[in-house]
PDB file of C-alpha atoms in Angstrom:
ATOM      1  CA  UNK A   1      52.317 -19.303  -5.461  1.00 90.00           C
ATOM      2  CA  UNK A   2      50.068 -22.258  -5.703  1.00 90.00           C
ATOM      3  CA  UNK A   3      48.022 -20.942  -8.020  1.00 92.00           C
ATOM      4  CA  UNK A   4      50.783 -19.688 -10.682  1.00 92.00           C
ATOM      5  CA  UNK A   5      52.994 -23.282  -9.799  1.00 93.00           C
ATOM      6  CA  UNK A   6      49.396 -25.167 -10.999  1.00 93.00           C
ATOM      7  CA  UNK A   7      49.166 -23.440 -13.859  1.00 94.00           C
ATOM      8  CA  UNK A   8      52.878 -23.851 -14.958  1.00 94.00           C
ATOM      9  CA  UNK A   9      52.348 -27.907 -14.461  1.00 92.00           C
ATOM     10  CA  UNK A  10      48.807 -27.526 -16.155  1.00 92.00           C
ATOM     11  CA  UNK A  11      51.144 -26.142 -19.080  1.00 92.00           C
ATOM     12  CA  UNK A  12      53.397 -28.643 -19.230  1.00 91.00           C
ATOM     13  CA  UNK A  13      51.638 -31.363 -18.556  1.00 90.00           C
ATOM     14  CA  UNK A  14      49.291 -30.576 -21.790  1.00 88.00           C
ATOM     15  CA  UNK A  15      52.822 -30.450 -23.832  1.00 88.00           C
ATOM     16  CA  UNK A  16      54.151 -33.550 -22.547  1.00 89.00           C
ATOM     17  CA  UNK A  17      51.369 -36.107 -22.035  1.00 86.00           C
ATOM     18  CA  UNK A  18      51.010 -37.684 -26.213  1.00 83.00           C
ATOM     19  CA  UNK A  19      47.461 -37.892 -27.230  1.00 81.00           C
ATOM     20  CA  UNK A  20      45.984 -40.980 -26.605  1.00 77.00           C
ATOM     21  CA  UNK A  21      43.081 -42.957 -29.301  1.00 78.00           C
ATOM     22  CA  UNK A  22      39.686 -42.230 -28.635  1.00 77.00           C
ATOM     23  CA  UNK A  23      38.245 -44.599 -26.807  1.00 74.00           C
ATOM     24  CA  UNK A  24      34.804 -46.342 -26.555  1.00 78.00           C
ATOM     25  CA  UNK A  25      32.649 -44.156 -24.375  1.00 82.00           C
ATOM     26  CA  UNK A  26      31.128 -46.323 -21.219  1.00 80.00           C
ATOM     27  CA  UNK A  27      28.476 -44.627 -19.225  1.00 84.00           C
ATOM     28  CA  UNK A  28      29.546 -43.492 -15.596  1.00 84.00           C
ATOM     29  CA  UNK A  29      27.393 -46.025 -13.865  1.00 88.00           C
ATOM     30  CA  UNK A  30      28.581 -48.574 -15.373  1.00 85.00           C
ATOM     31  CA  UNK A  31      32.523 -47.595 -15.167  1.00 82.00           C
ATOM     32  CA  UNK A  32      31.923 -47.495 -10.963  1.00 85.00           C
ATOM     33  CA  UNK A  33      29.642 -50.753 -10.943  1.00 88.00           C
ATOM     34  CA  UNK A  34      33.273 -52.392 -13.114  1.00 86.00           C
ATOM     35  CA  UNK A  35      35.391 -51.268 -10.170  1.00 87.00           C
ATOM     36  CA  UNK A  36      33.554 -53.315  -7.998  1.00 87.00           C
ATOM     37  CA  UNK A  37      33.362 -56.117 -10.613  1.00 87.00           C
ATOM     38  CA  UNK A  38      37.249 -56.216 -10.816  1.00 84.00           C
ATOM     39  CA  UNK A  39      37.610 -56.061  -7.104  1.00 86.00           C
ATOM     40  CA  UNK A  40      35.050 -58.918  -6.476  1.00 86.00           C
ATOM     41  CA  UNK A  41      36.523 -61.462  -9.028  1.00 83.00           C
ATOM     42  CA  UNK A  42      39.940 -61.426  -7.192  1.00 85.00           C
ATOM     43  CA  UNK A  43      40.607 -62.872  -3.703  1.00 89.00           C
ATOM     44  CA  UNK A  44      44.049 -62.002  -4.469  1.00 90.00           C
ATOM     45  CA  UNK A  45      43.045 -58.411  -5.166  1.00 90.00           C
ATOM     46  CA  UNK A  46      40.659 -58.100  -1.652  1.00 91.00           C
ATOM     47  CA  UNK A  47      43.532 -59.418   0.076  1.00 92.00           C
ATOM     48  CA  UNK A  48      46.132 -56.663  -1.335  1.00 92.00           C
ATOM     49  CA  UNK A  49      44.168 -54.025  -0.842  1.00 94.00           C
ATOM     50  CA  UNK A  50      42.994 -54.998   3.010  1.00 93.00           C
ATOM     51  CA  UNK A  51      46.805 -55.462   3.602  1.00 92.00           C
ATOM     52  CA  UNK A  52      47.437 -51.834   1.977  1.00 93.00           C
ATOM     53  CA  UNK A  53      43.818 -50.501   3.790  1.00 94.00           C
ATOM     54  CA  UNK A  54      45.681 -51.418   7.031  1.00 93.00           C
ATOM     55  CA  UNK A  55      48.991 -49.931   6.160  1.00 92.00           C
ATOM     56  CA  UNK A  56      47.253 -46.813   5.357  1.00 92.00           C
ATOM     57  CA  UNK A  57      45.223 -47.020   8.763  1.00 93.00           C
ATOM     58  CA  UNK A  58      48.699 -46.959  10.176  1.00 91.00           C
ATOM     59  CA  UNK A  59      50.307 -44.538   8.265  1.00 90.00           C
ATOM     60  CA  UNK A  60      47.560 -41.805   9.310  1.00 91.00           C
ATOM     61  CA  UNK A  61      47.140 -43.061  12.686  1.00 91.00           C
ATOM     62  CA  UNK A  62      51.241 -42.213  13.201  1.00 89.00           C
ATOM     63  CA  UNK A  63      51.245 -38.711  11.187  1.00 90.00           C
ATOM     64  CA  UNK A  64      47.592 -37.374  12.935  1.00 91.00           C
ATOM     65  CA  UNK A  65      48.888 -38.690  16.070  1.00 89.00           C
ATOM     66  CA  UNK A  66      52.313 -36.768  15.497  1.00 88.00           C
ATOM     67  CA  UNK A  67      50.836 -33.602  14.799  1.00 90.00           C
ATOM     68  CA  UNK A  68      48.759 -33.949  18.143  1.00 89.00           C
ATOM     69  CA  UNK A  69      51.793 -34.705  19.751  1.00 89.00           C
ATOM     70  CA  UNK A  70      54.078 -31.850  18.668  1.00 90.00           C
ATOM     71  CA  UNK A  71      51.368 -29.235  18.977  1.00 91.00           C
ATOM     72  CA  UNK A  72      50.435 -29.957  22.667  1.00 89.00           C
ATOM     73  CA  UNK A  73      53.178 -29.731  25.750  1.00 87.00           C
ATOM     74  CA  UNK A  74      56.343 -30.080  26.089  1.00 86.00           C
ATOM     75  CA  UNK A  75      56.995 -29.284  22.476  1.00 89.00           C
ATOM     76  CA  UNK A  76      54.369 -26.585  21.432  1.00 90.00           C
ATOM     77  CA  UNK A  77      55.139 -26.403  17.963  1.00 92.00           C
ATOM     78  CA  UNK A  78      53.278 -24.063  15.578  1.00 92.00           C
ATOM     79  CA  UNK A  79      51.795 -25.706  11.827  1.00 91.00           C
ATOM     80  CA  UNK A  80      55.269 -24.559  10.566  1.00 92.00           C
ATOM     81  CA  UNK A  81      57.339 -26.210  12.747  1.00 91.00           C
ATOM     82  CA  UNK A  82      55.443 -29.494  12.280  1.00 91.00           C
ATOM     83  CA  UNK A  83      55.548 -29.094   8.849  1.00 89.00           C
ATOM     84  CA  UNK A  84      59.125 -29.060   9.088  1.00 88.00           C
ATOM     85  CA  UNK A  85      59.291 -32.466  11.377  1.00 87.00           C
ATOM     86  CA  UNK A  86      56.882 -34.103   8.719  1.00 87.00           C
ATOM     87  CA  UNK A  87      59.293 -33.080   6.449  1.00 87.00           C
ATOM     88  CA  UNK A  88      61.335 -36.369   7.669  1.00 86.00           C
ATOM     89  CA  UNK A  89      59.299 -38.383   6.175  1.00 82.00           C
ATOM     90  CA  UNK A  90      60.079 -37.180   2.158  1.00 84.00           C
ATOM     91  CA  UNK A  91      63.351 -38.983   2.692  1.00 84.00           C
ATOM     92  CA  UNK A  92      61.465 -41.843   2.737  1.00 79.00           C
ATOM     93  CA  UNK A  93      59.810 -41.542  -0.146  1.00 80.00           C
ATOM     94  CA  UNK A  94      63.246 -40.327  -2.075  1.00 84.00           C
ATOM     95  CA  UNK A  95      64.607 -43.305  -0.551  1.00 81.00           C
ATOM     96  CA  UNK A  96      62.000 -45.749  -1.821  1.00 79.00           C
ATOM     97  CA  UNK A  97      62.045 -44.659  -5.649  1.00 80.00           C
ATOM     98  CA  UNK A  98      62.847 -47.745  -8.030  1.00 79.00           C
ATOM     99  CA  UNK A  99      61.180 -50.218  -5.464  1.00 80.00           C
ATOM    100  CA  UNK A 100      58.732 -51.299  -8.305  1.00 77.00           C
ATOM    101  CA  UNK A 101      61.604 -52.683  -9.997  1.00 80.00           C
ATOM    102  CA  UNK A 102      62.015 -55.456  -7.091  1.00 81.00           C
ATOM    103  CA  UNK A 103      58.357 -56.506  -8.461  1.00 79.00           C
ATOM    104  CA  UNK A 104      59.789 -56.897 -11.894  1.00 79.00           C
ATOM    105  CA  UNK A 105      63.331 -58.914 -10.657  1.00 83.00           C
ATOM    106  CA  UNK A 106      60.649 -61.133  -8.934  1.00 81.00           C
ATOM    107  CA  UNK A 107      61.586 -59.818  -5.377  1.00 80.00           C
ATOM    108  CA  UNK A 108      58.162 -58.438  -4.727  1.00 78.00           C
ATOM    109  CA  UNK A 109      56.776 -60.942  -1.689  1.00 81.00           C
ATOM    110  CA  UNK A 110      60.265 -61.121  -0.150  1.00 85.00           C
ATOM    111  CA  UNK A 111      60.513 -57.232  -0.437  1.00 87.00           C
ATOM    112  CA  UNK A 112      57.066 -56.477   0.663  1.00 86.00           C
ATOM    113  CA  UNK A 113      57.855 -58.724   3.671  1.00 88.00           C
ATOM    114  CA  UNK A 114      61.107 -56.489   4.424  1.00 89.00           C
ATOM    115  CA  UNK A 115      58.768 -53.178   3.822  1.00 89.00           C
ATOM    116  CA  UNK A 116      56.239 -54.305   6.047  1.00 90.00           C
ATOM    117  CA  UNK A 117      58.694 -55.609   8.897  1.00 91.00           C
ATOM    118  CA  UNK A 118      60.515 -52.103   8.637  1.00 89.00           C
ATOM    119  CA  UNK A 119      56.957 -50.469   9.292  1.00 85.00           C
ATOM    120  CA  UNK A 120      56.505 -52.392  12.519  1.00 89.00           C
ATOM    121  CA  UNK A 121      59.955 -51.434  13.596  1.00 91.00           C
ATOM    122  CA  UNK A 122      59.151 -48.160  12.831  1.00 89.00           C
ATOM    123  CA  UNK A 123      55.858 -48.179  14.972  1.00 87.00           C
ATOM    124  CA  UNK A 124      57.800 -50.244  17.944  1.00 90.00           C
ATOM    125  CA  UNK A 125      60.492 -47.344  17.889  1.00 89.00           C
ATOM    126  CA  UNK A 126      57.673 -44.531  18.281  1.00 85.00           C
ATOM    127  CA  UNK A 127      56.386 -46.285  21.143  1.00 85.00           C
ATOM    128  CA  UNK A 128      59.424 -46.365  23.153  1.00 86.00           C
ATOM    129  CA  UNK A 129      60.276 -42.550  21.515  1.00 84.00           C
ATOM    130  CA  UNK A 130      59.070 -40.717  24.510  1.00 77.00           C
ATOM    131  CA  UNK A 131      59.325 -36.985  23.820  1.00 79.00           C
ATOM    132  CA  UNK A 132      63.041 -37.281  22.267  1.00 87.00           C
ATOM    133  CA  UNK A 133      62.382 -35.755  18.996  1.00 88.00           C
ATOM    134  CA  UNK A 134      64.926 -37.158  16.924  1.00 89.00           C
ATOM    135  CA  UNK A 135      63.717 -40.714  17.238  1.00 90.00           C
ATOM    136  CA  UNK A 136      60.572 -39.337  16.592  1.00 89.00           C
ATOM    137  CA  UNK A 137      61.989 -38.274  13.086  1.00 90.00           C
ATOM    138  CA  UNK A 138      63.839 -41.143  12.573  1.00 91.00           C
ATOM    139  CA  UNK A 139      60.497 -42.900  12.942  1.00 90.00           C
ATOM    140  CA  UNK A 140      58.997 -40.993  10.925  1.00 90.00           C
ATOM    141  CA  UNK A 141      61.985 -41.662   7.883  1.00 90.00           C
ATOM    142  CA  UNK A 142      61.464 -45.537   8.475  1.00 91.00           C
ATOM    143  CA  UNK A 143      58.245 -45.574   8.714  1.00 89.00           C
ATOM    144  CA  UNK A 144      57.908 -43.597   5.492  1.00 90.00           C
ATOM    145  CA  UNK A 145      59.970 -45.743   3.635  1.00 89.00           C
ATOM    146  CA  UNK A 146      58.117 -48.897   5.609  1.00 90.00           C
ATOM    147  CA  UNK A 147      54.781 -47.318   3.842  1.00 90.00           C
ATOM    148  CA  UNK A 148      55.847 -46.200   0.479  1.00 89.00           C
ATOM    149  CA  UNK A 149      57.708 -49.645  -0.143  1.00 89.00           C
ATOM    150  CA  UNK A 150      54.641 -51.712   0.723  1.00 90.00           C
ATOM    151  CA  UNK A 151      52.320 -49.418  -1.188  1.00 90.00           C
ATOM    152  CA  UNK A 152      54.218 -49.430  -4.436  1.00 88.00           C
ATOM    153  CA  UNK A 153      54.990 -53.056  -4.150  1.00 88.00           C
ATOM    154  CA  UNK A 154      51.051 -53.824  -3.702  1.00 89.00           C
ATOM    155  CA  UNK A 155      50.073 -51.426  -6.136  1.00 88.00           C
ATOM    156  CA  UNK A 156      52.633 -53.227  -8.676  1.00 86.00           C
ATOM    157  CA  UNK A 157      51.515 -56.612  -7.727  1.00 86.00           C
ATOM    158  CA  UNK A 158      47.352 -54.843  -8.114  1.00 88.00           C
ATOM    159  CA  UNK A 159      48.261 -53.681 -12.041  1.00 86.00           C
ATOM    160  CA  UNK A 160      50.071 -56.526 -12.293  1.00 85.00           C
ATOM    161  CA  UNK A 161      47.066 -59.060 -11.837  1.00 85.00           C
ATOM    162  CA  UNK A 162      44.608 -57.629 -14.619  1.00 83.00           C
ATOM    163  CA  UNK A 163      46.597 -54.901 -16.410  1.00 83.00           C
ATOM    164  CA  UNK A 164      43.190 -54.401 -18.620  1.00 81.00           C
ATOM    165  CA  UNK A 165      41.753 -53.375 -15.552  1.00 84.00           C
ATOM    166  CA  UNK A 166      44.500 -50.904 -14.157  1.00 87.00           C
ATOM    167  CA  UNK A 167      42.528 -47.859 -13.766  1.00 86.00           C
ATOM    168  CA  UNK A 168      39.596 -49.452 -11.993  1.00 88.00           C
ATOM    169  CA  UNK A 169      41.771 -51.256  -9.682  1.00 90.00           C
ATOM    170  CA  UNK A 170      43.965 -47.874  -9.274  1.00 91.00           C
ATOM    171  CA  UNK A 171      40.165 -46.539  -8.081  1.00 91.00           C
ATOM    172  CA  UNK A 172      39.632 -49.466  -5.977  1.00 92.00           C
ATOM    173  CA  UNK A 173      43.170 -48.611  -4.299  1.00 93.00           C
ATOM    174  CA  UNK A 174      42.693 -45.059  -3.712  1.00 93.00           C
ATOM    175  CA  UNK A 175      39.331 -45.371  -2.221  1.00 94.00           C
ATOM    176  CA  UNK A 176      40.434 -48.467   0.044  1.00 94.00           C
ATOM    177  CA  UNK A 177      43.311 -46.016   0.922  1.00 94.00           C
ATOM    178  CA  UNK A 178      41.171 -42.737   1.814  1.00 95.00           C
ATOM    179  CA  UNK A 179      38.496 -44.840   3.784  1.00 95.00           C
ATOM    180  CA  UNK A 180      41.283 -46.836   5.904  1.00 95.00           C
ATOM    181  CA  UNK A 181      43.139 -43.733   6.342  1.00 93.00           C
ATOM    182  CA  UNK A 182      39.897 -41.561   7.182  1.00 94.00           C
ATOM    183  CA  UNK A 183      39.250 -44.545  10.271  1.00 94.00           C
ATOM    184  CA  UNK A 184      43.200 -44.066  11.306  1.00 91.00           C
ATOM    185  CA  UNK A 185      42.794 -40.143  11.879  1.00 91.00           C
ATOM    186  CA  UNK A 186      39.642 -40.950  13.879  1.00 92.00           C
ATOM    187  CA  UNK A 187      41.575 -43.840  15.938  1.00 91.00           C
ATOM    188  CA  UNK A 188      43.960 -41.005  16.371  1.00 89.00           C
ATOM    189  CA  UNK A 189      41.970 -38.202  17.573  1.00 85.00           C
TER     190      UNK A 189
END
């Protein structure tokens, strides 16, 4: 099913992405050495993409902590089951869509303040959630929508700084994100 659903969005992708200009052809090297150069000119920028390192520390921490938690006693749950539970957090995200458009009504700081205190509520609720699965799940909804508003809002606020620079900062973000994360799963397990 993967396989054939791939191909399908392979298809129509290639139909409804428009052909961009050819552009001026930089050498790898020296595309990965500009990523750095874009991050290192910025304080603003290292300071956005600590705070978003941290959130994604967080946000792994919580989810690889979760699935330890529902696999082991009393709730025993099989991958399917958990997958279900994770499930929770999607309404998050759903909930979150059009958050980049606080950035643009110059609610951005004030919102990313709101995001970030309705992540630590979210983490404050999963400590005191025992084994009582539904306030595990509805940590799991705010904290998903805690995570996905902060991460939109600093990756609007990122493109925002040096939009000439968007896909090397976009590199910069998902790498700061994978290598926080990666140290979250380990904190977890």
């Amino acid at each position: 099913m993967a396989v054939c659903l791939n191909l399908f969005l392979a298809i129509l992708i290639s139909r409804i992405i428009p052909n961009q200009k050819q552009r001026e052809k930089i050498p790898y090297r020296t595309l990965l050495v500009s990523v750095f150069t874009a991050v290192s000119h910025s304080s603003v920028t290292r300071r956005i993409l600590l705070m978003q390192g941290f959130a994604f520390l967080v946000f792994n921490l919580f989810w690889t902590s979760i699935t330890l938690l529902l696999s082991s006693e009393p709730y025993g749950f099989n991958t399917f089951q958990i997958g279900l539970v994770s499930l929770a957090g999607l309404a998050g995200a759903i909930i979150s869509t059009g958050v980049e458009k606080l950035q643009d009504m110059g609610l951005g700081v004030n919102a990313l303040g709101l995001f970030i205190i309705l992540y630590a509520f979210s983490m404050i609720l999963g400590i005191f959630s025992g084994d009582v699965l539904y306030l595990i799940i509805a940590c799991a909804i705010i904290m998903s929508l805690g995570f996905q508003g902060v991460s939109i809002l600093n990756q609007t606020l990122l493109f925002s700084l040096n939009p000439g620079a968007r896909s090397r900062i976009n590199t910069a973000f998902v790498t700061n994100n994978f290598a926080f994360g990666a140290v979250g799963s380990l904190l977890a397990s």
